[in-house]
Amino acid sequence: MHFVYAKSILTPHSMNIYRGCTHGCIYCDSRSKCYQFTHDFEDIEVKQNAPELLEEALRKKRKRCMIGTGAMCDPYIPAEKELCLMRRCLEIIEKYGFGATLQTKSDLVLRDLDILERINRKTKAVVQMTLTTADDALCRLVEPCVCPTSRRFEVLRECHERGIPTVVWFSPLLPFINDTVENLDGIVDYCVRAGVKAIICFGIGLTLREGNREYFYAALDRLAARAEVGGLGTGEMPHKSGESGMKQRYIKTFGYNYIVSSPREHELMAHLAKRCRTHGIMLGTDSVFKWMEEFPSTDPQQLELF
């Protein structure tokens, strides 16, 4: 971890307090070389003046809006527990009457629900949580250094109980690994039980480009090697096929494609749409983003009077 003084923070209504991550997700697109990291991805760059930059930017804004964070790097990496930069930024968002929408995989967000509740009463706050697999054992393999899916479900449920709307990112889905009806149903069941408002799904698959492709393939090899020596429990890594077998299956099927779509995409997307309609969950990308970015024109408490 290293500290820098950033020159700006909002671009134009979103921010990244940290650059890099230690969650260790094997599929992370943020590792791609196109983002031009000049340091190791796990050597977190901390924008130590982020709260001051945010306050300066919000003070100058003539129109209030939703302020987003987490699209590039999770704002609730373990270091946030001590640094509290995200919490200070939320306090500033509340102070100036803006809304907040954040994306995370971490249960550390529970620490800041008090501020998010206050923001939501005044304007709007949205918590977005990534869920990729309903199986905690598999989750610990593909997202090894962050809380498992069952814990993220508890976070979503707590947000719902406090009146904070939630959105689930059902992405990415890894072909030949968790692109199954059973996994899809498990995630939707979690969403129903947690009162999730919407699901964002870009399709059944993932993206692979230079930087994250190599990391992903190396991770598949490591997991295959662990399976060979008995380091994995039965069924933890579906469709295991020996050392580098899964990697070779990807290469044979997808080559060097940027968009890696599951052969079952059409079937699974149709099933997901049906399940969401049944349970009244909004499903999409543009429509969900539009809803999240809409800044309320009237105080929610005033609406309750009528």
PDB file of C-alpha atoms in Angstrom:
ATOM      1  CA  MET A   1       0.000   0.000   0.000  1.00  0.00           C
ATOM      2  CA  HIS A   2       1.263   3.467  -0.839  1.00  0.00           C
ATOM      3  CA  PHE A   3      -0.182   6.959  -0.444  1.00  0.00           C
ATOM      4  CA  VAL A   4      -0.545   9.689  -3.041  1.00  0.00           C
ATOM      5  CA  TYR A   5      -2.044  13.165  -3.270  1.00  0.00           C
ATOM      6  CA  ALA A   6      -4.516  13.057  -6.141  1.00  0.00           C
ATOM      7  CA  LYS A   7      -5.315  16.089  -8.301  1.00  0.00           C
ATOM      8  CA  SER A   8      -9.011  15.290  -8.743  1.00  0.00           C
ATOM      9  CA  ILE A   9     -11.541  12.695  -7.572  1.00  0.00           C
ATOM     10  CA  LEU A  10     -14.797  12.930  -9.575  1.00  0.00           C
ATOM     11  CA  THR A  11     -15.098  11.820 -13.223  1.00  0.00           C
ATOM     12  CA  PRO A  12     -17.716  13.297 -13.557  1.00  0.00           C
ATOM     13  CA  HIS A  13     -20.005  11.886 -10.845  1.00  0.00           C
ATOM     14  CA  SER A  14     -18.052   8.817  -9.736  1.00  0.00           C
ATOM     15  CA  MET A  15     -14.861   8.314  -7.766  1.00  0.00           C
ATOM     16  CA  ASN A  16     -12.251   5.742  -6.841  1.00  0.00           C
ATOM     17  CA  ILE A  17     -10.654   6.355  -3.480  1.00  0.00           C
ATOM     18  CA  TYR A  18      -8.332   3.391  -3.915  1.00  0.00           C
ATOM     19  CA  ARG A  19      -6.562   2.071  -6.997  1.00  0.00           C
ATOM     20  CA  GLY A  20      -5.903  -1.643  -6.903  1.00  0.00           C
ATOM     21  CA  CYS A  21      -7.461  -4.360  -4.763  1.00  0.00           C
ATOM     22  CA  THR A  22      -6.603  -7.257  -2.454  1.00  0.00           C
ATOM     23  CA  HIS A  23      -9.816  -9.288  -2.821  1.00  0.00           C
ATOM     24  CA  GLY A  24      -7.980 -11.626  -5.213  1.00  0.00           C
ATOM     25  CA  CYS A  25     -10.924 -12.338  -7.541  1.00  0.00           C
ATOM     26  CA  ILE A  26      -9.521 -14.500 -10.327  1.00  0.00           C
ATOM     27  CA  TYR A  27     -11.554 -12.800 -13.088  1.00  0.00           C
ATOM     28  CA  CYS A  28     -11.003  -9.115 -12.230  1.00  0.00           C
ATOM     29  CA  ASP A  29     -11.123  -6.903 -15.335  1.00  0.00           C
ATOM     30  CA  SER A  30      -9.439  -4.072 -13.438  1.00  0.00           C
ATOM     31  CA  ARG A  31      -6.157  -5.933 -13.830  1.00  0.00           C
ATOM     32  CA  SER A  32      -6.279  -5.312 -17.592  1.00  0.00           C
ATOM     33  CA  LYS A  33      -3.254  -3.470 -19.008  1.00  0.00           C
ATOM     34  CA  CYS A  34      -5.510  -0.905 -20.661  1.00  0.00           C
ATOM     35  CA  TYR A  35      -5.979   0.732 -17.238  1.00  0.00           C
ATOM     36  CA  GLN A  36      -2.268   1.491 -17.165  1.00  0.00           C
ATOM     37  CA  PHE A  37      -1.403   0.583 -13.604  1.00  0.00           C
ATOM     38  CA  THR A  38       2.125   1.692 -12.810  1.00  0.00           C
ATOM     39  CA  HIS A  39       2.278  -0.410  -9.641  1.00  0.00           C
ATOM     40  CA  ASP A  40       1.383  -3.964  -8.648  1.00  0.00           C
ATOM     41  CA  PHE A  41      -2.375  -4.431  -8.461  1.00  0.00           C
ATOM     42  CA  GLU A  42      -2.194  -5.579  -4.817  1.00  0.00           C
ATOM     43  CA  ASP A  43      -0.010  -2.567  -3.897  1.00  0.00           C
ATOM     44  CA  ILE A  44      -3.001  -0.346  -3.218  1.00  0.00           C
ATOM     45  CA  GLU A  45      -2.714   3.288  -4.224  1.00  0.00           C
ATOM     46  CA  VAL A  46      -4.467   5.337  -1.540  1.00  0.00           C
ATOM     47  CA  LYS A  47      -5.731   8.774  -2.526  1.00  0.00           C
ATOM     48  CA  GLN A  48      -5.233  10.194   0.924  1.00  0.00           C
ATOM     49  CA  ASN A  49      -6.733  13.584   0.081  1.00  0.00           C
ATOM     50  CA  ALA A  50      -9.898  12.073  -1.427  1.00  0.00           C
ATOM     51  CA  PRO A  51     -12.273  13.571   1.186  1.00  0.00           C
ATOM     52  CA  GLU A  52     -10.851  17.064   0.720  1.00  0.00           C
ATOM     53  CA  LEU A  53     -11.056  16.777  -3.067  1.00  0.00           C
ATOM     54  CA  LEU A  54     -14.629  15.501  -2.859  1.00  0.00           C
ATOM     55  CA  GLU A  55     -15.730  18.330  -0.585  1.00  0.00           C
ATOM     56  CA  GLU A  56     -14.166  20.901  -2.894  1.00  0.00           C
ATOM     57  CA  ALA A  57     -15.905  19.346  -5.916  1.00  0.00           C
ATOM     58  CA  LEU A  58     -19.333  19.062  -4.271  1.00  0.00           C
ATOM     59  CA  ARG A  59     -19.165  22.620  -2.950  1.00  0.00           C
ATOM     60  CA  LYS A  60     -18.768  23.845  -6.528  1.00  0.00           C
ATOM     61  CA  LYS A  61     -21.523  21.727  -8.076  1.00  0.00           C
ATOM     62  CA  ARG A  62     -24.613  23.744  -8.975  1.00  0.00           C
ATOM     63  CA  LYS A  63     -26.880  20.723  -9.254  1.00  0.00           C
ATOM     64  CA  ARG A  64     -27.052  17.827  -6.844  1.00  0.00           C
ATOM     65  CA  CYS A  65     -26.740  14.287  -8.207  1.00  0.00           C
ATOM     66  CA  MET A  66     -25.866  10.733  -7.299  1.00  0.00           C
ATOM     67  CA  ILE A  67     -22.202  10.141  -6.455  1.00  0.00           C
ATOM     68  CA  GLY A  68     -20.964   6.665  -7.352  1.00  0.00           C
ATOM     69  CA  THR A  69     -17.963   4.630  -6.287  1.00  0.00           C
ATOM     70  CA  GLY A  70     -16.644   1.099  -6.637  1.00  0.00           C
ATOM     71  CA  ALA A  71     -16.951   0.594 -10.398  1.00  0.00           C
ATOM     72  CA  MET A  72     -13.184   0.252 -10.812  1.00  0.00           C
ATOM     73  CA  CYS A  73     -11.898  -0.690  -7.355  1.00  0.00           C
ATOM     74  CA  ASP A  74     -13.823  -1.751  -4.261  1.00  0.00           C
ATOM     75  CA  PRO A  75     -14.102   1.117  -1.743  1.00  0.00           C
ATOM     76  CA  TYR A  76     -14.228  -1.383   1.133  1.00  0.00           C
ATOM     77  CA  ILE A  77     -10.860  -3.094   0.841  1.00  0.00           C
ATOM     78  CA  PRO A  78      -9.485  -4.224   4.248  1.00  0.00           C
ATOM     79  CA  ALA A  79      -7.367  -1.067   4.577  1.00  0.00           C
ATOM     80  CA  GLU A  80     -10.558   1.027   4.693  1.00  0.00           C
ATOM     81  CA  LYS A  81     -11.302  -0.372   8.146  1.00  0.00           C
ATOM     82  CA  GLU A  82      -8.460   1.724   9.567  1.00  0.00           C
ATOM     83  CA  LEU A  83      -8.229   4.554   7.021  1.00  0.00           C
ATOM     84  CA  CYS A  84     -11.977   5.387   6.986  1.00  0.00           C
ATOM     85  CA  LEU A  85     -11.642   7.408   3.767  1.00  0.00           C
ATOM     86  CA  MET A  86     -14.889   6.013   2.357  1.00  0.00           C
ATOM     87  CA  ARG A  87     -16.725   6.829   5.551  1.00  0.00           C
ATOM     88  CA  ARG A  88     -15.432  10.416   5.481  1.00  0.00           C
ATOM     89  CA  CYS A  89     -16.541  10.736   1.851  1.00  0.00           C
ATOM     90  CA  LEU A  90     -20.024   9.507   2.728  1.00  0.00           C
ATOM     91  CA  GLU A  91     -20.200  12.091   5.514  1.00  0.00           C
ATOM     92  CA  ILE A  92     -19.351  14.798   2.971  1.00  0.00           C
ATOM     93  CA  ILE A  93     -21.963  13.482   0.526  1.00  0.00           C
ATOM     94  CA  GLU A  94     -24.544  13.696   3.296  1.00  0.00           C
ATOM     95  CA  LYS A  95     -23.368  17.146   4.359  1.00  0.00           C
ATOM     96  CA  TYR A  96     -23.928  18.629   0.901  1.00  0.00           C
ATOM     97  CA  GLY A  97     -27.199  16.829   0.213  1.00  0.00           C
ATOM     98  CA  PHE A  98     -26.051  14.533  -2.589  1.00  0.00           C
ATOM     99  CA  GLY A  99     -27.032  10.907  -3.149  1.00  0.00           C
ATOM    100  CA  ALA A 100     -24.726   7.894  -2.992  1.00  0.00           C
ATOM    101  CA  THR A 101     -24.497   4.641  -4.889  1.00  0.00           C
ATOM    102  CA  LEU A 102     -21.658   2.273  -4.093  1.00  0.00           C
ATOM    103  CA  GLN A 103     -20.513  -1.106  -5.347  1.00  0.00           C
ATOM    104  CA  THR A 104     -18.719  -3.637  -3.148  1.00  0.00           C
ATOM    105  CA  LYS A 105     -18.203  -7.293  -2.250  1.00  0.00           C
ATOM    106  CA  SER A 106     -17.307  -6.535   1.365  1.00  0.00           C
ATOM    107  CA  ASP A 107     -19.352  -6.713   4.544  1.00  0.00           C
ATOM    108  CA  LEU A 108     -17.368  -3.712   5.825  1.00  0.00           C
ATOM    109  CA  VAL A 109     -20.105  -1.586   4.265  1.00  0.00           C
ATOM    110  CA  LEU A 110     -22.232  -2.506   7.309  1.00  0.00           C
ATOM    111  CA  ARG A 111     -20.071  -0.149   9.344  1.00  0.00           C
ATOM    112  CA  ASP A 112     -21.393   2.810   7.349  1.00  0.00           C
ATOM    113  CA  LEU A 113     -25.094   1.929   7.230  1.00  0.00           C
ATOM    114  CA  ASP A 114     -25.811   4.701   9.715  1.00  0.00           C
ATOM    115  CA  ILE A 115     -24.628   7.326   7.229  1.00  0.00           C
ATOM    116  CA  LEU A 116     -26.253   5.575   4.280  1.00  0.00           C
ATOM    117  CA  GLU A 117     -29.559   5.567   6.177  1.00  0.00           C
ATOM    118  CA  ARG A 118     -29.323   9.317   6.720  1.00  0.00           C
ATOM    119  CA  ILE A 119     -28.451   9.931   3.063  1.00  0.00           C
ATOM    120  CA  ASN A 120     -31.346   7.729   1.976  1.00  0.00           C
ATOM    121  CA  ARG A 121     -33.796   9.631   4.166  1.00  0.00           C
ATOM    122  CA  LYS A 122     -32.692  12.945   2.668  1.00  0.00           C
ATOM    123  CA  THR A 123     -32.050  11.919  -0.948  1.00  0.00           C
ATOM    124  CA  LYS A 124     -31.139   8.414  -2.083  1.00  0.00           C
ATOM    125  CA  ALA A 125     -28.574   5.737  -1.253  1.00  0.00           C
ATOM    126  CA  VAL A 126     -28.081   2.482  -3.157  1.00  0.00           C
ATOM    127  CA  VAL A 127     -25.858  -0.431  -2.151  1.00  0.00           C
ATOM    128  CA  GLN A 128     -24.700  -2.659  -5.005  1.00  0.00           C
ATOM    129  CA  MET A 129     -23.316  -6.082  -4.126  1.00  0.00           C
ATOM    130  CA  THR A 130     -21.644  -8.526  -6.498  1.00  0.00           C
ATOM    131  CA  LEU A 131     -22.857 -12.147  -6.301  1.00  0.00           C
ATOM    132  CA  THR A 132     -21.377 -14.616  -8.768  1.00  0.00           C
ATOM    133  CA  THR A 133     -21.928 -18.010  -7.186  1.00  0.00           C
ATOM    134  CA  ALA A 134     -24.393 -19.351  -4.626  1.00  0.00           C
ATOM    135  CA  ASP A 135     -21.852 -21.967  -3.504  1.00  0.00           C
ATOM    136  CA  ASP A 136     -19.631 -20.594  -0.725  1.00  0.00           C
ATOM    137  CA  ALA A 137     -16.950 -23.233  -1.390  1.00  0.00           C
ATOM    138  CA  LEU A 138     -16.662 -22.163  -5.013  1.00  0.00           C
ATOM    139  CA  CYS A 139     -16.864 -18.509  -3.994  1.00  0.00           C
ATOM    140  CA  ARG A 140     -13.776 -18.940  -1.812  1.00  0.00           C
ATOM    141  CA  LEU A 141     -11.900 -20.250  -4.841  1.00  0.00           C
ATOM    142  CA  VAL A 142     -12.822 -17.548  -7.349  1.00  0.00           C
ATOM    143  CA  GLU A 143     -13.060 -14.660  -4.829  1.00  0.00           C
ATOM    144  CA  PRO A 144     -10.647 -15.872  -2.146  1.00  0.00           C
ATOM    145  CA  CYS A 145      -9.957 -12.811   0.003  1.00  0.00           C
ATOM    146  CA  VAL A 146     -13.412 -11.367   0.548  1.00  0.00           C
ATOM    147  CA  CYS A 147     -16.492 -12.495   2.464  1.00  0.00           C
ATOM    148  CA  PRO A 148     -18.465 -15.379   0.893  1.00  0.00           C
ATOM    149  CA  THR A 149     -21.814 -15.089  -0.846  1.00  0.00           C
ATOM    150  CA  SER A 150     -23.823 -16.145   2.214  1.00  0.00           C
ATOM    151  CA  ARG A 151     -22.353 -13.214   4.148  1.00  0.00           C
ATOM    152  CA  ARG A 152     -23.072 -10.801   1.297  1.00  0.00           C
ATOM    153  CA  PHE A 153     -26.674 -12.001   1.405  1.00  0.00           C
ATOM    154  CA  GLU A 154     -26.779 -10.985   5.074  1.00  0.00           C
ATOM    155  CA  VAL A 155     -25.492  -7.535   4.103  1.00  0.00           C
ATOM    156  CA  LEU A 156     -28.209  -7.171   1.455  1.00  0.00           C
ATOM    157  CA  ARG A 157     -30.876  -8.249   3.922  1.00  0.00           C
ATOM    158  CA  GLU A 158     -29.663  -5.773   6.542  1.00  0.00           C
ATOM    159  CA  CYS A 159     -29.751  -2.958   3.981  1.00  0.00           C
ATOM    160  CA  HIS A 160     -33.310  -3.895   3.027  1.00  0.00           C
ATOM    161  CA  GLU A 161     -34.403  -3.946   6.654  1.00  0.00           C
ATOM    162  CA  ARG A 162     -33.043  -0.418   7.024  1.00  0.00           C
ATOM    163  CA  GLY A 163     -34.864   0.791   3.918  1.00  0.00           C
ATOM    164  CA  ILE A 164     -31.759   1.110   1.733  1.00  0.00           C
ATOM    165  CA  PRO A 165     -32.421  -0.184  -1.816  1.00  0.00           C
ATOM    166  CA  THR A 166     -30.004  -2.763  -3.161  1.00  0.00           C
ATOM    167  CA  VAL A 167     -28.820  -3.957  -6.557  1.00  0.00           C
ATOM    168  CA  VAL A 168     -27.013  -7.244  -7.272  1.00  0.00           C
ATOM    169  CA  TRP A 169     -24.356  -7.530  -9.954  1.00  0.00           C
ATOM    170  CA  PHE A 170     -24.784 -11.066 -11.291  1.00  0.00           C
ATOM    171  CA  SER A 171     -21.523 -10.857 -13.160  1.00  0.00           C
ATOM    172  CA  PRO A 172     -19.258 -12.410 -14.226  1.00  0.00           C
ATOM    173  CA  LEU A 173     -20.464 -15.969 -14.780  1.00  0.00           C
ATOM    174  CA  LEU A 174     -17.583 -18.282 -15.637  1.00  0.00           C
ATOM    175  CA  PRO A 175     -18.256 -20.669 -18.541  1.00  0.00           C
ATOM    176  CA  PHE A 176     -17.958 -24.355 -17.587  1.00  0.00           C
ATOM    177  CA  ILE A 177     -17.630 -23.404 -13.908  1.00  0.00           C
ATOM    178  CA  ASN A 178     -20.728 -21.636 -12.565  1.00  0.00           C
ATOM    179  CA  ASP A 179     -22.895 -21.149 -15.663  1.00  0.00           C
ATOM    180  CA  THR A 180     -25.628 -23.492 -14.414  1.00  0.00           C
ATOM    181  CA  VAL A 181     -29.343 -23.256 -13.745  1.00  0.00           C
ATOM    182  CA  GLU A 182     -28.676 -24.345 -10.160  1.00  0.00           C
ATOM    183  CA  ASN A 183     -26.274 -21.466  -9.555  1.00  0.00           C
ATOM    184  CA  LEU A 184     -28.606 -18.974 -11.197  1.00  0.00           C
ATOM    185  CA  ASP A 185     -31.536 -20.136  -9.078  1.00  0.00           C
ATOM    186  CA  GLY A 186     -29.418 -19.941  -5.945  1.00  0.00           C
ATOM    187  CA  ILE A 187     -28.478 -16.314  -6.633  1.00  0.00           C
ATOM    188  CA  VAL A 188     -32.055 -15.332  -7.471  1.00  0.00           C
ATOM    189  CA  ASP A 189     -33.283 -17.031  -4.289  1.00  0.00           C
ATOM    190  CA  TYR A 190     -30.798 -14.959  -2.292  1.00  0.00           C
ATOM    191  CA  CYS A 191     -32.070 -11.812  -4.041  1.00  0.00           C
ATOM    192  CA  VAL A 192     -35.711 -12.633  -3.322  1.00  0.00           C
ATOM    193  CA  ARG A 193     -35.040 -13.346   0.359  1.00  0.00           C
ATOM    194  CA  ALA A 194     -33.006 -10.128   0.696  1.00  0.00           C
ATOM    195  CA  GLY A 195     -35.585  -7.892  -1.005  1.00  0.00           C
ATOM    196  CA  VAL A 196     -33.189  -6.867  -3.781  1.00  0.00           C
ATOM    197  CA  LYS A 197     -34.668  -4.248  -6.109  1.00  0.00           C
ATOM    198  CA  ALA A 198     -32.686  -5.019  -9.274  1.00  0.00           C
ATOM    199  CA  ILE A 199     -30.152  -7.341 -10.880  1.00  0.00           C
ATOM    200  CA  ILE A 200     -27.502  -6.169 -13.323  1.00  0.00           C
ATOM    201  CA  CYS A 201     -26.408  -8.916 -15.716  1.00  0.00           C
ATOM    202  CA  PHE A 202     -24.328  -8.246 -18.821  1.00  0.00           C
ATOM    203  CA  GLY A 203     -24.855 -11.780 -20.071  1.00  0.00           C
ATOM    204  CA  ILE A 204     -23.611 -15.191 -19.027  1.00  0.00           C
ATOM    205  CA  GLY A 205     -19.851 -14.968 -19.351  1.00  0.00           C
ATOM    206  CA  LEU A 206     -16.939 -12.661 -18.620  1.00  0.00           C
ATOM    207  CA  THR A 207     -14.429 -10.407 -20.317  1.00  0.00           C
ATOM    208  CA  LEU A 208     -10.786 -11.354 -20.841  1.00  0.00           C
ATOM    209  CA  ARG A 209      -8.144  -9.037 -22.197  1.00  0.00           C
ATOM    210  CA  GLU A 210      -4.426  -8.599 -21.789  1.00  0.00           C
ATOM    211  CA  GLY A 211      -3.529  -8.471 -18.131  1.00  0.00           C
ATOM    212  CA  ASN A 212      -6.559 -10.093 -16.595  1.00  0.00           C
ATOM    213  CA  ARG A 213      -6.580 -12.982 -19.116  1.00  0.00           C
ATOM    214  CA  GLU A 214      -3.139 -14.169 -18.015  1.00  0.00           C
ATOM    215  CA  TYR A 215      -4.028 -13.834 -14.329  1.00  0.00           C
ATOM    216  CA  PHE A 216      -7.266 -15.776 -14.839  1.00  0.00           C
ATOM    217  CA  TYR A 217      -5.578 -18.605 -16.718  1.00  0.00           C
ATOM    218  CA  ALA A 218      -2.810 -18.869 -14.105  1.00  0.00           C
ATOM    219  CA  ALA A 219      -5.492 -19.094 -11.412  1.00  0.00           C
ATOM    220  CA  LEU A 220      -7.223 -21.928 -13.276  1.00  0.00           C
ATOM    221  CA  ASP A 221      -3.912 -23.790 -13.396  1.00  0.00           C
ATOM    222  CA  ARG A 222      -3.358 -23.276  -9.652  1.00  0.00           C
ATOM    223  CA  LEU A 223      -6.819 -24.580  -8.834  1.00  0.00           C
ATOM    224  CA  ALA A 224      -6.350 -27.594 -11.085  1.00  0.00           C
ATOM    225  CA  ALA A 225      -3.018 -28.363  -9.400  1.00  0.00           C
ATOM    226  CA  ARG A 226      -4.654 -28.150  -5.956  1.00  0.00           C
ATOM    227  CA  ALA A 227      -7.358 -30.537  -7.112  1.00  0.00           C
ATOM    228  CA  GLU A 228      -4.749 -33.066  -8.271  1.00  0.00           C
ATOM    229  CA  VAL A 229      -3.048 -33.203  -4.875  1.00  0.00           C
ATOM    230  CA  GLY A 230      -6.337 -33.342  -2.989  1.00  0.00           C
ATOM    231  CA  GLY A 231      -6.347 -29.733  -1.893  1.00  0.00           C
ATOM    232  CA  LEU A 232      -9.936 -29.202  -3.005  1.00  0.00           C
ATOM    233  CA  GLY A 233     -13.046 -30.860  -1.702  1.00  0.00           C
ATOM    234  CA  THR A 234     -15.218 -32.937  -4.002  1.00  0.00           C
ATOM    235  CA  GLY A 235     -17.283 -30.731  -6.266  1.00  0.00           C
ATOM    236  CA  GLU A 236     -15.612 -27.476  -5.262  1.00  0.00           C
ATOM    237  CA  MET A 237     -14.382 -26.782  -8.781  1.00  0.00           C
ATOM    238  CA  PRO A 238     -16.997 -28.081 -11.231  1.00  0.00           C
ATOM    239  CA  HIS A 239     -15.781 -29.696 -14.445  1.00  0.00           C
ATOM    240  CA  LYS A 240     -12.180 -30.166 -13.283  1.00  0.00           C
ATOM    241  CA  SER A 241     -10.150 -31.678 -16.081  1.00  0.00           C
ATOM    242  CA  GLY A 242      -6.590 -31.947 -14.825  1.00  0.00           C
ATOM    243  CA  GLU A 243      -3.642 -29.572 -14.740  1.00  0.00           C
ATOM    244  CA  SER A 244      -4.293 -26.698 -17.172  1.00  0.00           C
ATOM    245  CA  GLY A 245      -7.278 -28.596 -18.627  1.00  0.00           C
ATOM    246  CA  MET A 246      -9.762 -25.837 -17.881  1.00  0.00           C
ATOM    247  CA  LYS A 247      -7.405 -23.229 -19.312  1.00  0.00           C
ATOM    248  CA  GLN A 248      -7.003 -25.254 -22.477  1.00  0.00           C
ATOM    249  CA  ARG A 249     -10.765 -25.608 -22.712  1.00  0.00           C
ATOM    250  CA  TYR A 250     -11.093 -21.818 -22.595  1.00  0.00           C
ATOM    251  CA  ILE A 251      -8.389 -21.317 -25.199  1.00  0.00           C
ATOM    252  CA  LYS A 252      -9.890 -23.919 -27.498  1.00  0.00           C
ATOM    253  CA  THR A 253     -13.422 -22.514 -27.140  1.00  0.00           C
ATOM    254  CA  PHE A 254     -12.803 -18.762 -27.037  1.00  0.00           C
ATOM    255  CA  GLY A 255      -9.316 -18.108 -28.393  1.00  0.00           C
ATOM    256  CA  TYR A 256      -8.335 -14.541 -27.530  1.00  0.00           C
ATOM    257  CA  ASN A 257     -11.867 -13.138 -27.539  1.00  0.00           C
ATOM    258  CA  TYR A 258     -12.494 -10.131 -25.322  1.00  0.00           C
ATOM    259  CA  ILE A 259     -16.098 -11.173 -24.643  1.00  0.00           C
ATOM    260  CA  VAL A 260     -16.238 -14.776 -23.440  1.00  0.00           C
ATOM    261  CA  SER A 261     -19.863 -15.926 -23.533  1.00  0.00           C
ATOM    262  CA  SER A 262     -21.170 -19.171 -22.121  1.00  0.00           C
ATOM    263  CA  PRO A 263     -22.503 -21.683 -24.661  1.00  0.00           C
ATOM    264  CA  ARG A 264     -25.593 -21.737 -22.420  1.00  0.00           C
ATOM    265  CA  GLU A 265     -26.088 -17.963 -22.460  1.00  0.00           C
ATOM    266  CA  HIS A 266     -29.425 -17.847 -24.330  1.00  0.00           C
ATOM    267  CA  GLU A 267     -30.974 -20.558 -22.159  1.00  0.00           C
ATOM    268  CA  LEU A 268     -29.755 -19.068 -18.878  1.00  0.00           C
ATOM    269  CA  MET A 269     -30.658 -15.452 -19.709  1.00  0.00           C
ATOM    270  CA  ALA A 270     -34.196 -16.549 -20.595  1.00  0.00           C
ATOM    271  CA  HIS A 271     -34.433 -18.424 -17.310  1.00  0.00           C
ATOM    272  CA  LEU A 272     -33.075 -15.434 -15.368  1.00  0.00           C
ATOM    273  CA  ALA A 273     -35.584 -13.080 -17.008  1.00  0.00           C
ATOM    274  CA  LYS A 274     -38.450 -15.426 -16.144  1.00  0.00           C
ATOM    275  CA  ARG A 275     -37.373 -15.730 -12.507  1.00  0.00           C
ATOM    276  CA  CYS A 276     -36.996 -11.962 -12.156  1.00  0.00           C
ATOM    277  CA  ARG A 277     -40.450 -11.319 -13.661  1.00  0.00           C
ATOM    278  CA  THR A 278     -41.970 -13.842 -11.286  1.00  0.00           C
ATOM    279  CA  HIS A 279     -40.496 -12.119  -8.254  1.00  0.00           C
ATOM    280  CA  GLY A 280     -40.799  -8.494  -9.393  1.00  0.00           C
ATOM    281  CA  ILE A 281     -37.059  -7.879  -9.593  1.00  0.00           C
ATOM    282  CA  MET A 282     -35.884  -5.322 -12.150  1.00  0.00           C
ATOM    283  CA  LEU A 283     -33.417  -6.903 -14.578  1.00  0.00           C
ATOM    284  CA  GLY A 284     -31.186  -5.157 -17.072  1.00  0.00           C
ATOM    285  CA  THR A 285     -28.229  -2.867 -17.508  1.00  0.00           C
ATOM    286  CA  ASP A 286     -29.204   0.516 -18.985  1.00  0.00           C
ATOM    287  CA  SER A 287     -32.580   0.565 -17.202  1.00  0.00           C
ATOM    288  CA  VAL A 288     -31.021  -0.257 -13.835  1.00  0.00           C
ATOM    289  CA  PHE A 289     -28.207   2.268 -14.262  1.00  0.00           C
ATOM    290  CA  LYS A 290     -30.779   4.908 -15.223  1.00  0.00           C
ATOM    291  CA  TRP A 291     -32.755   4.217 -12.058  1.00  0.00           C
ATOM    292  CA  MET A 292     -29.628   4.337  -9.871  1.00  0.00           C
ATOM    293  CA  GLU A 293     -28.476   7.612 -11.413  1.00  0.00           C
ATOM    294  CA  GLU A 294     -31.848   9.339 -11.011  1.00  0.00           C
ATOM    295  CA  PHE A 295     -31.586  11.942  -8.284  1.00  0.00           C
ATOM    296  CA  PRO A 296     -34.890  12.341  -6.410  1.00  0.00           C
ATOM    297  CA  SER A 297     -36.580  15.649  -7.148  1.00  0.00           C
ATOM    298  CA  THR A 298     -38.594  15.557  -3.941  1.00  0.00           C
ATOM    299  CA  ASP A 299     -37.648  14.656  -0.393  1.00  0.00           C
ATOM    300  CA  PRO A 300     -38.728  11.009   0.166  1.00  0.00           C
ATOM    301  CA  GLN A 301     -40.112  11.975   3.593  1.00  0.00           C
ATOM    302  CA  GLN A 302     -42.368  14.589   1.991  1.00  0.00           C
ATOM    303  CA  LEU A 303     -43.742  11.956  -0.393  1.00  0.00           C
ATOM    304  CA  GLU A 304     -44.799   9.837   2.576  1.00  0.00           C
ATOM    305  CA  LEU A 305     -47.125  12.622   3.736  1.00  0.00           C
ATOM    306  CA  PHE A 306     -49.383  12.229   0.696  1.00  0.00           C
TER     307      PHE A 306
END
